[in-house]
Coordinates of C-alpha atoms in Angstrom, one line a residue:
Chain A
M5 CA -14.6 -1.3 15.1
A6 CA -16.8 -4.1 13.8
E7 CA -16.0 -5.4 10.3
R8 CA -19.5 -4.4 9.2
S9 CA -19.2 -0.7 10.0
E10 CA -15.8 -0.7 8.3
F11 CA -17.4 -2.0 5.2
A12 CA -20.1 0.6 5.5
L13 CA -17.4 3.3 5.9
I14 CA -15.6 2.1 2.8
R15 CA -18.7 2.1 0.7
H16 CA -19.9 5.4 1.9
Y17 CA -16.8 7.6 1.8
L18 CA -14.0 5.8 0.0
S19 CA -15.7 4.1 -2.9
H20 CA -15.9 6.9 -5.5
L21 CA -12.9 9.1 -4.9
G22 CA -11.0 11.0 -7.6
A23 CA -11.4 11.0 -11.3
N24 CA -13.8 8.8 -13.4
R25 CA -11.4 7.0 -15.7
R26 CA -12.6 4.8 -18.6
D27 CA -9.7 2.5 -18.1
V28 CA -11.0 1.4 -14.7
T29 CA -13.0 -1.8 -15.4
L30 CA -13.8 -2.6 -11.7
G31 CA -13.3 -0.3 -8.8
V32 CA -13.7 -0.5 -5.0
G33 CA -15.7 -3.5 -3.6
D34 CA -14.2 -6.7 -5.0
D35 CA -11.1 -8.6 -4.1
A36 CA -9.0 -6.6 -6.4
A37 CA -9.5 -3.7 -8.8
V38 CA -9.2 -4.1 -12.6
V39 CA -7.7 -1.5 -14.8
V40 CA -6.6 -1.6 -18.4
A41 CA -3.1 -0.5 -19.4
Q42 CA -2.3 -0.7 -23.1
G43 CA -4.9 -3.5 -23.7
Q44 CA -3.6 -5.5 -20.7
S45 CA -6.0 -5.8 -17.8
L46 CA -4.3 -5.6 -14.5
L47 CA -5.5 -6.6 -11.1
M48 CA -4.5 -4.4 -8.0
A49 CA -5.0 -5.0 -4.3
L50 CA -3.7 -3.5 -1.2
D51 CA -4.0 -4.9 2.3
T52 CA -2.7 -3.8 5.7
L53 CA -1.9 -6.1 8.6
V54 CA -1.9 -4.4 12.0
D55 CA -0.1 -6.0 15.0
G56 CA -2.5 -7.5 17.5
V57 CA -5.5 -7.1 15.1
H58 CA -4.6 -9.2 12.0
F59 CA -1.9 -11.3 13.7
P60 CA -1.0 -12.0 17.3
S61 CA 1.8 -9.8 18.6
D62 CA 3.9 -12.8 19.4
L63 CA 3.7 -14.4 15.9
S64 CA 7.2 -14.9 14.6
A65 CA 8.5 -12.4 12.1
Y66 CA 8.8 -15.1 9.4
W67 CA 5.1 -15.9 9.5
V68 CA 4.2 -12.2 9.7
G69 CA 6.1 -11.7 6.4
H70 CA 4.4 -14.8 4.9
R71 CA 1.0 -13.6 5.9
A72 CA 1.5 -10.0 4.7
L73 CA 2.0 -11.3 1.2
A74 CA -0.4 -14.3 1.4
V75 CA -3.4 -12.1 2.0
N76 CA -2.6 -10.1 -1.1
L77 CA -1.9 -13.2 -3.3
S78 CA -5.2 -14.5 -2.1
D79 CA -7.0 -11.4 -3.5
I80 CA -5.4 -12.0 -6.9
A81 CA -6.3 -15.7 -6.6
A82 CA -9.9 -14.8 -6.0
M83 CA -10.0 -12.9 -9.3
G84 CA -8.3 -15.7 -11.2
G85 CA -5.2 -13.7 -11.9
E86 CA -1.4 -14.1 -12.1
P87 CA 0.4 -12.1 -9.4
C88 CA 3.5 -10.3 -10.7
W89 CA 4.8 -7.3 -8.7
A90 CA 4.5 -6.3 -5.0
L91 CA 5.3 -3.2 -3.1
L92 CA 5.9 -3.3 0.7
S93 CA 5.5 -0.7 3.3
L94 CA 6.7 -1.7 6.7
T95 CA 6.0 0.4 9.8
L96 CA 8.2 -0.6 12.8
P97 CA 8.4 0.8 16.3
D98 CA 12.2 0.4 16.4
V99 CA 15.1 -1.2 14.6
D100 CA 15.2 -4.9 15.1
E101 CA 17.5 -6.4 12.5
A102 CA 16.7 -10.0 13.4
W103 CA 13.0 -9.3 13.1
V104 CA 13.4 -7.6 9.8
S105 CA 15.6 -10.3 8.4
A106 CA 13.2 -13.1 9.4
F107 CA 10.2 -11.0 8.1
A108 CA 12.0 -10.6 4.8
D109 CA 12.7 -14.3 4.6
G110 CA 9.1 -15.2 5.1
L111 CA 7.8 -12.7 2.6
G112 CA 10.5 -13.4 0.1
A113 CA 10.1 -17.2 0.2
L114 CA 6.4 -16.9 -0.6
A115 CA 7.0 -14.3 -3.3
A116 CA 9.6 -16.4 -5.0
R117 CA 7.3 -19.5 -4.9
H118 CA 4.7 -17.5 -6.8
G119 CA 7.0 -15.7 -9.2
V120 CA 6.4 -12.3 -7.6
A121 CA 9.1 -9.6 -7.5
V122 CA 9.0 -7.1 -4.7
V123 CA 9.8 -4.0 -6.6
G124 CA 9.6 -1.2 -4.1
G125 CA 8.6 0.0 -0.7
D126 CA 9.0 2.1 2.3
V127 CA 10.2 1.6 5.9
T128 CA 8.8 4.0 8.4
R129 CA 8.6 4.4 12.2
G130 CA 5.5 3.8 14.1
P131 CA 3.3 1.1 15.6
L132 CA 4.0 -2.3 13.9
S133 CA 1.9 -2.7 10.7
I134 CA 2.6 -3.9 7.2
S135 CA 0.9 -2.9 3.9
V136 CA 1.5 -4.9 0.8
Q137 CA 0.2 -3.9 -2.6
I138 CA 0.1 -6.4 -5.4
T139 CA -0.4 -6.0 -9.1
G140 CA -1.2 -9.0 -11.3
R141 CA -2.3 -9.9 -14.8
A142 CA -6.0 -10.4 -15.1
P143 CA -7.5 -13.3 -17.0
A144 CA -9.9 -12.6 -19.9
T145 CA -12.8 -12.8 -17.6
P146 CA -11.8 -12.0 -14.0
L147 CA -13.7 -13.8 -11.2
R148 CA -15.9 -11.1 -9.7
R149 CA -18.2 -11.3 -6.7
D150 CA -21.2 -10.3 -8.6
G151 CA -21.6 -13.1 -11.1
A152 CA -23.5 -15.8 -9.1
R153 CA -26.8 -16.9 -10.7
D154 CA -29.9 -18.7 -9.6
G155 CA -29.2 -22.5 -9.9
D156 CA -25.4 -22.2 -9.4
R157 CA -23.6 -24.5 -7.0
V158 CA -21.5 -23.0 -4.2
W159 CA -18.0 -24.5 -3.7
V160 CA -15.2 -24.0 -1.3
S161 CA -11.5 -25.1 -1.4
G162 CA -9.7 -26.7 1.5
H163 CA -11.0 -26.6 5.0
P164 CA -12.3 -23.3 6.3
G165 CA -12.2 -23.1 10.1
D166 CA -8.8 -24.9 10.3
A167 CA -7.0 -21.5 10.5
M168 CA -9.1 -20.5 13.5
G169 CA -8.6 -23.9 15.1
G170 CA -4.9 -23.7 14.3
L171 CA -4.7 -20.3 16.1
S172 CA -6.1 -21.9 19.3
V173 CA -3.6 -24.8 18.9
W174 CA -0.8 -22.3 18.5
Q175 CA -2.0 -20.4 21.6
S176 CA -2.1 -23.5 23.7
A177 CA 0.9 -23.9 26.0
V178 CA 0.2 -27.6 26.2
H179 CA -0.6 -28.6 22.7
R180 CA 1.3 -26.1 20.6
H181 CA 4.1 -28.4 19.6
Q182 CA 2.3 -31.7 19.5
A183 CA 2.7 -33.5 16.1
R184 CA -0.9 -34.5 16.2
W185 CA -2.0 -30.8 15.7
R186 CA 0.7 -29.9 13.2
G187 CA -1.8 -29.7 10.3
L188 CA -4.1 -27.3 12.1
R189 CA -1.2 -25.2 13.4
R190 CA 0.1 -24.9 9.8
A191 CA -3.3 -23.9 8.6
F192 CA -3.0 -20.9 10.9
L193 CA 0.7 -20.1 10.5
A194 CA 1.1 -20.7 6.8
P195 CA -2.0 -20.0 4.8
Q196 CA -1.5 -21.0 1.1
P197 CA -3.2 -18.6 -1.3
R198 CA -5.1 -20.6 -4.0
V199 CA -3.6 -18.9 -7.0
A200 CA -3.4 -22.0 -9.2
L201 CA -7.1 -22.9 -8.4
G202 CA -8.3 -19.3 -9.2
Q203 CA -6.5 -19.4 -12.5
A204 CA -7.9 -22.9 -13.3
L205 CA -11.5 -21.6 -12.5
T206 CA -11.5 -18.7 -15.0
G207 CA -14.2 -19.3 -17.6
I208 CA -15.8 -21.9 -15.3
A209 CA -16.7 -20.1 -12.0
T210 CA -19.4 -17.4 -12.1
A211 CA -18.2 -15.7 -8.9
A212 CA -15.4 -16.0 -6.4
I213 CA -14.2 -14.5 -3.2
D214 CA -11.4 -15.4 -0.8
I215 CA -12.3 -16.3 2.8
S216 CA -10.8 -13.7 5.1
D217 CA -13.8 -12.8 7.2
G218 CA -15.2 -16.3 7.4
L219 CA -17.0 -18.6 5.1
A220 CA -20.6 -17.5 5.9
A221 CA -19.7 -13.8 5.8
D222 CA -17.7 -14.0 2.5
A223 CA -20.3 -16.2 0.8
G224 CA -22.7 -13.5 2.0
H225 CA -20.7 -10.9 0.1
I226 CA -21.2 -13.0 -3.1
A227 CA -24.9 -13.1 -2.4
D228 CA -25.1 -9.4 -1.8
R229 CA -23.1 -8.4 -4.8
S230 CA -24.8 -10.9 -7.1
D231 CA -28.3 -10.1 -5.8
V232 CA -29.1 -13.7 -5.0
A233 CA -29.7 -16.0 -2.0
I234 CA -27.1 -18.6 -0.9
D235 CA -28.0 -21.6 1.1
L236 CA -25.2 -23.7 2.6
S237 CA -25.6 -27.3 3.7
T238 CA -24.1 -28.2 7.0
L239 CA -23.8 -31.8 5.9
A240 CA -21.7 -30.8 2.9
C241 CA -19.9 -28.2 5.0
R242 CA -18.7 -30.9 7.5
P243 CA -15.4 -29.5 9.0
S244 CA -12.1 -31.4 8.7
S245 CA -11.7 -34.3 11.0
R246 CA -8.7 -32.7 12.7
L247 CA -10.8 -29.6 13.4
R248 CA -13.6 -31.7 14.9
Q249 CA -11.2 -33.6 17.0
W250 CA -9.6 -30.4 18.3
L251 CA -12.7 -28.3 18.9
G252 CA -15.5 -30.9 19.1
E253 CA -18.3 -31.3 16.6
A254 CA -20.5 -28.2 17.2
P255 CA -17.7 -25.6 17.8
A256 CA -16.0 -27.0 14.7
V257 CA -19.0 -26.1 12.6
D258 CA -19.1 -22.6 14.1
A259 CA -15.4 -22.2 13.4
Q260 CA -15.9 -23.3 9.8
L261 CA -18.7 -20.9 9.1
G262 CA -17.5 -17.9 11.2
G263 CA -13.7 -18.3 11.5
G264 CA -11.6 -16.2 9.3
D265 CA -8.2 -15.9 7.7
D266 CA -8.4 -19.2 5.9
Y267 CA -7.6 -17.7 2.5
E268 CA -9.5 -20.5 0.8
L269 CA -11.7 -19.7 -2.2
C270 CA -15.5 -19.7 -2.1
F271 CA -16.9 -19.7 -5.6
T272 CA -20.0 -20.5 -7.6
A273 CA -20.5 -22.3 -10.9
P274 CA -23.4 -23.6 -12.9
A275 CA -24.6 -27.2 -12.2
S276 CA -23.5 -28.1 -15.7
A277 CA -19.9 -27.2 -14.8
D278 CA -19.5 -29.7 -12.0
D279 CA -17.0 -31.8 -14.0
A280 CA -15.1 -28.7 -15.2
V281 CA -14.8 -27.6 -11.5
L282 CA -13.5 -30.9 -10.4
S283 CA -11.1 -31.0 -13.3
A284 CA -9.8 -27.5 -12.5
A285 CA -9.3 -28.7 -8.9
R286 CA -7.3 -31.7 -10.0
R287 CA -5.2 -29.6 -12.4
S288 CA -4.4 -27.2 -9.6
R289 CA -4.0 -29.9 -7.0
T290 CA -6.5 -28.2 -4.7
P291 CA -9.3 -30.0 -2.8
V292 CA -12.7 -28.5 -3.4
R293 CA -16.3 -29.5 -2.5
R294 CA -19.8 -28.4 -3.0
I295 CA -21.3 -26.8 0.0
G296 CA -24.5 -25.2 -1.1
G297 CA -26.6 -23.6 -3.8
V298 CA -27.7 -20.3 -5.2
G299 CA -31.3 -19.2 -5.4
I300 CA -33.5 -16.3 -6.1
G301 CA -33.8 -13.9 -3.2
A302 CA -31.2 -12.3 -0.9
G303 CA -29.0 -13.2 2.1
M304 CA -27.4 -16.3 3.5
T305 CA -29.1 -19.4 5.0
C306 CA -27.8 -22.6 6.4
D307 CA -30.0 -25.7 5.8
G308 CA -32.7 -23.2 5.0
H309 CA -32.3 -21.3 8.3
P310 CA -31.0 -17.8 8.6
I311 CA -27.4 -17.6 9.9
A312 CA -27.2 -15.5 13.1
D313 CA -25.4 -12.2 12.3
A314 CA -23.0 -12.8 15.2
A315 CA -21.6 -15.8 13.3
T316 CA -20.7 -13.9 10.2
G317 CA -18.6 -11.1 11.5
Y318 CA -15.1 -12.4 12.1
R319 CA -13.1 -9.9 14.1
H320 CA -9.6 -11.1 13.6
F321 CA -7.6 -11.1 16.8
E322 CA -9.6 -8.4 18.5
R323 CA -10.2 -8.9 22.2
Chain B
M12 CA 14.6 5.4 14.1
A13 CA 16.9 7.7 12.1
E14 CA 16.1 7.9 8.4
R15 CA 19.6 6.6 7.7
S16 CA 19.2 3.4 9.4
E17 CA 15.8 2.9 7.8
F18 CA 17.4 3.3 4.4
A19 CA 20.1 0.9 5.4
L20 CA 17.4 -1.6 6.5
I21 CA 15.6 -1.3 3.2
R22 CA 18.7 -1.8 1.2
H23 CA 19.9 -4.7 3.3
Y24 CA 16.8 -6.8 3.7
L25 CA 14.0 -5.6 1.5
S26 CA 15.7 -4.7 -1.8
H27 CA 15.9 -8.1 -3.5
L28 CA 12.9 -10.1 -2.3
G29 CA 11.0 -12.6 -4.4
A30 CA 11.4 -13.6 -8.0
N31 CA 13.8 -12.0 -10.6
R32 CA 11.4 -10.9 -13.3
R33 CA 12.6 -9.6 -16.6
D34 CA 9.7 -7.2 -16.8
V35 CA 11.0 -5.2 -13.8
T36 CA 13.0 -2.3 -15.3
L37 CA 13.8 -0.6 -12.0
G38 CA 13.3 -2.1 -8.5
V39 CA 13.7 -0.8 -5.0
G40 CA 15.7 2.4 -4.4
D41 CA 14.2 5.1 -6.6
D42 CA 11.1 7.3 -6.2
A43 CA 9.0 4.6 -7.9
A44 CA 9.5 1.2 -9.5
V45 CA 9.3 0.7 -13.2
V46 CA 7.7 -2.5 -14.6
V47 CA 6.6 -3.4 -18.1
A48 CA 3.1 -4.7 -18.9
Q49 CA 2.3 -5.4 -22.5
G50 CA 4.9 -2.9 -23.8
Q51 CA 3.6 -0.2 -21.5
S52 CA 6.0 0.9 -18.7
L53 CA 4.3 1.5 -15.5
L54 CA 5.5 3.4 -12.4
M55 CA 4.5 2.1 -8.9
A56 CA 5.0 3.7 -5.5
L57 CA 3.7 3.0 -2.0
D58 CA 4.0 5.3 0.9
T59 CA 2.7 5.2 4.5
L60 CA 1.9 8.2 6.7
V61 CA 1.9 7.5 10.4
D62 CA 0.1 9.7 12.9
G63 CA 2.6 11.8 14.9
V64 CA 5.5 10.8 12.7
H65 CA 4.6 12.0 9.2
F66 CA 1.9 14.5 10.2
P67 CA 1.0 16.2 13.5
S68 CA -1.8 14.4 15.4
D69 CA -3.9 17.5 15.3
L70 CA -3.7 18.1 11.6
S71 CA -7.2 18.2 10.2
A72 CA -8.5 15.1 8.4
Y73 CA -8.8 17.0 5.1
W74 CA -5.1 17.8 4.9
V75 CA -4.2 14.3 6.1
G76 CA -6.1 13.0 3.1
H77 CA -4.5 15.5 0.8
R78 CA -1.0 14.7 2.1
A79 CA -1.5 10.9 1.9
L80 CA -2.0 11.2 -1.9
A81 CA 0.4 14.1 -2.4
V82 CA 3.4 12.2 -1.2
N83 CA 2.6 9.5 -3.8
L84 CA 1.9 11.8 -6.6
S85 CA 5.2 13.4 -5.8
D86 CA 7.0 10.1 -6.4
I87 CA 5.4 9.8 -9.8
A88 CA 6.3 13.4 -10.5
A89 CA 9.9 12.7 -9.7
M90 CA 9.9 10.0 -12.4
G91 CA 8.3 12.2 -15.0
G92 CA 5.2 10.0 -15.1
E93 CA 1.4 10.4 -15.4
P94 CA -0.4 9.2 -12.3
C95 CA -3.5 7.0 -13.0
W96 CA -4.8 4.7 -10.3
A97 CA -4.5 4.7 -6.5
L98 CA -5.3 2.2 -3.8
L99 CA -5.9 3.4 -0.2
S100 CA -5.5 1.5 3.0
L101 CA -6.7 3.4 6.1
T102 CA -6.0 2.2 9.6
L103 CA -8.2 3.9 12.2
P104 CA -8.4 3.5 16.0
D105 CA -12.2 4.0 15.9
V106 CA -15.1 5.0 13.8
D107 CA -15.2 8.7 13.3
E108 CA -17.5 9.4 10.4
A109 CA -16.8 13.2 10.3
W110 CA -13.0 12.4 10.2
V111 CA -13.3 9.9 7.4
S112 CA -15.6 12.2 5.4
A113 CA -13.2 15.1 5.6
F114 CA -10.2 12.8 4.9
A115 CA -12.0 11.5 1.8
D116 CA -12.8 15.0 0.7
G117 CA -9.1 16.0 0.9
L118 CA -7.8 12.9 -0.8
G119 CA -10.5 12.9 -3.4
A120 CA -10.1 16.6 -4.4
L121 CA -6.4 16.1 -5.1
A122 CA -7.0 12.9 -6.9
A123 CA -9.6 14.5 -9.2
R124 CA -7.3 17.4 -9.9
H125 CA -4.7 15.0 -11.2
G126 CA -7.0 12.7 -13.0
V127 CA -6.4 9.8 -10.6
A128 CA -9.1 7.2 -9.8
V129 CA -9.0 5.6 -6.4
V130 CA -9.8 2.0 -7.5
G131 CA -9.6 0.1 -4.2
G132 CA -8.6 -0.2 -0.7
D133 CA -9.0 -1.4 2.8
V134 CA -10.2 0.0 6.1
T135 CA -8.8 -1.6 9.2
R136 CA -8.7 -1.0 12.9
G137 CA -5.5 0.1 14.6
P138 CA -3.3 3.1 15.4
L139 CA -4.0 5.8 12.8
S140 CA -1.9 5.4 9.6
I141 CA -2.6 5.7 5.9
S142 CA -1.0 3.8 3.1
V143 CA -1.5 4.9 -0.5
Q144 CA -0.2 3.1 -3.5
I145 CA -0.1 4.7 -6.9
T146 CA 0.4 3.4 -10.4
G147 CA 1.2 5.7 -13.3
R148 CA 2.3 5.6 -16.9
A149 CA 6.0 6.0 -17.3
P150 CA 7.5 8.3 -19.9
A151 CA 9.9 6.8 -22.5
T152 CA 12.8 7.7 -20.3
P153 CA 11.8 7.9 -16.6
L154 CA 13.7 10.4 -14.5
R155 CA 15.8 8.2 -12.3
R156 CA 18.2 9.1 -9.4
D157 CA 21.2 7.6 -11.0
G158 CA 21.6 9.7 -14.2
A159 CA 23.5 12.8 -13.0
R160 CA 26.8 13.4 -14.8
D161 CA 29.9 15.5 -14.2
G162 CA 29.2 19.1 -15.5
D163 CA 25.4 18.9 -15.0
R164 CA 23.6 21.7 -13.2
V165 CA 21.5 21.1 -10.1
W166 CA 18.0 22.6 -10.1
V167 CA 15.2 22.8 -7.7
S168 CA 11.5 23.8 -8.0
G169 CA 9.7 26.1 -5.6
H170 CA 11.0 27.0 -2.2
P171 CA 12.4 24.2 -0.1
G172 CA 12.2 24.9 3.6
D173 CA 8.8 26.7 3.3
A174 CA 7.0 23.5 4.4
M175 CA 9.1 23.3 7.6
G176 CA 8.6 27.1 8.2
G177 CA 4.9 26.6 7.6
L178 CA 4.7 23.9 10.2
S179 CA 6.1 26.2 12.8
V180 CA 3.6 28.9 11.7
W181 CA 0.8 26.4 12.0
Q182 CA 2.0 25.3 15.4
S183 CA 2.2 28.9 16.6
A184 CA -0.8 29.9 18.8
V185 CA -0.2 33.6 18.0
H186 CA 0.6 33.6 14.3
R187 CA -1.3 30.6 13.0
H188 CA -4.1 32.5 11.4
Q189 CA -2.3 35.7 10.4
A190 CA -2.7 36.6 6.7
R191 CA 0.9 37.5 6.5
W192 CA 2.0 33.9 7.0
R193 CA -0.6 32.3 4.9
G194 CA 1.8 31.4 2.1
L195 CA 4.1 29.5 4.5
R196 CA 1.2 27.8 6.2
R197 CA -0.1 26.6 2.9
A198 CA 3.3 25.3 1.9
F199 CA 3.0 23.0 5.0
L200 CA -0.7 22.2 4.8
A201 CA -1.2 21.7 1.1
P202 CA 2.0 20.5 -0.7
Q203 CA 1.5 20.5 -4.4
P204 CA 3.2 17.6 -6.2
R205 CA 5.1 18.8 -9.2
V206 CA 3.5 16.4 -11.7
A207 CA 3.4 18.8 -14.7
L208 CA 7.1 19.8 -14.2
G209 CA 8.2 16.2 -13.9
Q210 CA 6.5 15.4 -17.2
A211 CA 7.9 18.5 -18.9
L212 CA 11.5 17.5 -17.8
T213 CA 11.5 14.1 -19.4
G214 CA 14.2 14.0 -22.1
I215 CA 15.8 17.0 -20.5
A216 CA 16.7 16.2 -16.9
T217 CA 19.4 13.6 -16.3
A218 CA 18.2 12.7 -12.8
A219 CA 15.4 13.8 -10.4
I220 CA 14.2 13.2 -6.9
D221 CA 11.4 14.6 -4.8
I222 CA 12.3 16.4 -1.6
S223 CA 10.8 14.5 1.3
D224 CA 13.8 14.2 3.5
G225 CA 15.2 17.7 2.9
L226 CA 17.0 19.3 -0.1
A227 CA 20.6 18.4 1.0
A228 CA 19.7 14.8 1.9
D229 CA 17.7 14.2 -1.3
A230 CA 20.3 15.9 -3.5
G231 CA 22.7 13.5 -1.6
H232 CA 20.6 10.6 -2.8
I233 CA 21.2 11.7 -6.4
A234 CA 24.9 12.1 -5.8
D235 CA 25.1 8.6 -4.2
R236 CA 23.1 6.8 -6.8
S237 CA 24.8 8.6 -9.7
D238 CA 28.3 8.2 -8.2
V239 CA 29.1 11.9 -8.5
A240 CA 29.7 14.9 -6.2
I241 CA 27.1 17.7 -5.8
D242 CA 28.0 21.2 -4.6
L243 CA 25.2 23.5 -3.7
S244 CA 25.6 27.3 -3.7
T245 CA 24.1 29.0 -0.7
L246 CA 23.8 32.2 -2.7
A247 CA 21.7 30.5 -5.3
C248 CA 19.9 28.5 -2.6
R249 CA 18.7 31.8 -0.9
P250 CA 15.4 30.8 0.9
S251 CA 12.1 32.6 0.1
S252 CA 11.7 36.0 1.6
R253 CA 8.7 34.9 3.6
L254 CA 10.8 32.1 5.1
R255 CA 13.6 34.5 5.9
Q256 CA 11.2 36.9 7.5
W257 CA 9.6 34.2 9.6
L258 CA 12.7 32.3 10.8
G259 CA 15.5 34.8 10.3
E260 CA 18.3 34.5 7.7
A261 CA 20.5 31.7 9.1
P262 CA 17.7 29.4 10.4
A263 CA 16.0 29.9 7.0
V264 CA 19.0 28.5 5.2
D265 CA 19.1 25.5 7.6
A266 CA 15.4 24.9 7.0
Q267 CA 15.9 25.1 3.3
L268 CA 18.7 22.5 3.3
G269 CA 17.5 20.3 6.1
G270 CA 13.7 20.7 6.2
G271 CA 11.6 18.0 4.7
D272 CA 8.2 17.3 3.2
D273 CA 8.5 20.0 0.6
Y274 CA 7.6 17.7 -2.3
E275 CA 9.5 19.9 -4.7
L276 CA 11.7 18.4 -7.3
C277 CA 15.5 18.5 -7.2
F278 CA 16.9 17.6 -10.6
T279 CA 20.0 17.7 -12.7
A280 CA 20.5 18.6 -16.4
P281 CA 23.4 19.3 -18.7
A282 CA 24.6 23.0 -18.9
S283 CA 23.5 22.9 -22.6
A284 CA 19.9 22.3 -21.5
D285 CA 19.5 25.5 -19.4
D286 CA 17.1 26.9 -21.9
A287 CA 15.1 23.7 -22.2
V288 CA 14.8 23.5 -18.4
L289 CA 13.5 27.1 -18.2
S290 CA 11.1 26.4 -21.0
A291 CA 9.8 23.2 -19.3
A292 CA 9.3 25.3 -16.1
R293 CA 7.3 27.9 -18.0
R294 CA 5.2 25.3 -19.8
S295 CA 4.4 23.7 -16.4
R296 CA 4.0 27.0 -14.7
T297 CA 6.5 26.0 -12.0
P298 CA 9.3 28.2 -10.6
V299 CA 12.7 26.6 -10.8
R300 CA 16.2 27.8 -10.2
R301 CA 19.8 26.6 -10.5
I302 CA 21.3 25.9 -7.1
G303 CA 24.5 24.0 -7.8
G304 CA 26.6 21.8 -9.9
V305 CA 27.7 18.2 -10.4
G306 CA 31.3 17.1 -10.4
I307 CA 33.5 14.1 -10.2
G308 CA 33.8 12.5 -6.7
A309 CA 31.2 11.7 -4.1
G310 CA 29.0 13.3 -1.5
M311 CA 27.4 16.7 -0.9
T312 CA 29.1 20.0 -0.3
C313 CA 27.8 23.5 0.1
D314 CA 30.0 26.3 -1.3
G315 CA 32.7 23.7 -1.3
H316 CA 32.3 22.8 2.4
P317 CA 31.0 19.4 3.6
I318 CA 27.4 19.6 4.9
A319 CA 27.1 18.4 8.5
D320 CA 25.4 15.1 8.7
A321 CA 23.0 16.4 11.3
A322 CA 21.6 18.8 8.7
T323 CA 20.7 16.2 6.2
G324 CA 18.6 13.7 8.1
Y325 CA 15.1 15.2 8.4
R326 CA 13.1 13.3 11.0
H327 CA 9.6 14.4 10.2
F328 CA 7.6 15.2 13.3
E329 CA 9.5 13.1 15.7
R330 CA 10.1 14.6 19.1

């Protein structure tokens, strides 16, 4: 199933289920939902990783555990929130104690680093998949996808595309363990959700999203939801030198725009907030750069040219 | 994988992951976790249903949707809480619009009936499974599994075993559509979480659990967690007349003790609270009856005899 038809399915059938509650501030369609409990706004997200779809089947259990939590922390980061509690549902084809132990280590280490307690869960038999749900405290003004305005700048953290490059390093029998490609390999194995940056950007950024489908596709989600056009500059987008060395110049640009699973943040902010953005990046020790601008209209362009649809629908590890 | 080793796995590896937070009142091991946000105690649960394990592969999408939410509502019911917000993660092998539409109808109808808003989720490609996470408001004293005391009575709602009997009706080519077995069939297809009863029992019951693994196994969880012995009376346990008619007397007793997926509540209360329990049942329009007692010691017995282990490990729809 292509990502696009999945999104269409969600919107169509699953976006307005159940009761209308006044304590729901933001429902289906952003990185996380926002609900209000006793005056405290809470962020909630749920993501499932399926073996062979969201991670390669031979990925070690430690990094599967890390990833299962990281994708959820990234959702909270994209809203500017503070992650607090997680629930874990693990579906396993059989009992493999060593696997579960390593999985728990990977998930637990990342949880501890972010102050998250795993408070409950479920283990069940079936084809390998992992669902993690996370609840966090929302900031006063959560970073939504629909707040970008004409004239805003578009920013991104870190080096999108490196995760996709790192996957091909990791899959290479020859280069997998070479020290030279260690940085790329880590970008794939150990994505670091940008929780501190998201928090630092609250009150500054006008919109934000985490990059799971690819930079162009996810910036496109901001454009769609905000009812604006976004133009990216390939010059500003220049991929990391390690990615250019690994893939070559042109494929590196494609990987940067179309690769997924980076879990970096793409966000917008008014031009007047440039200094505030850079200061937030410094405080959170996260590299960021300006990669484009927001204008009147709709859709995504790159240097003024439409981006081919094929480049924007990252399909995880599908064959 | 047997249920027992799953539970052992959970306990071993997944029960203390991540940070120790003081706002976590109750972690892994009960029907739901309890956390405190801004003075409001919240209940959280997450359950996954796997195709062919937790429901038969040919179950209609409407009832799969109903079940996916019902098992979670039942967790909130077992804590005496008020369900509020749900997140849904749907993993599908391919795009089947008719299936998703019917699934959404079944889940949405039950959500609306219980005042629950589905606030977010995820659709992903893979072997069919559904994860639903639910958050609810906790009562002042949540109904935990570990509160049963020597001298308490053991109670159960509804008719455990009927769901298992209903499954065999539903699987019978000859009897599936006969009006005579409609009640049993409904007990399997459309389990009704006992949310109102759970709420009515807060401040009265000393412990509670919902029956997903089977009456004997789940009562055994209360005994284990409360560090007490529980003795059930087969006379008081007498299965429903429709189940006895369908299965015969002896198999009906086995189904009642060992069948699962009833989503009834098993709970304990002091002898002095008999009237209060019956009044709570009337207020919530839920049939309940006394089926045993709590004593000093450990483990489960039936009329004073140990219950064979084989009877207490319900294995869902495994072959």
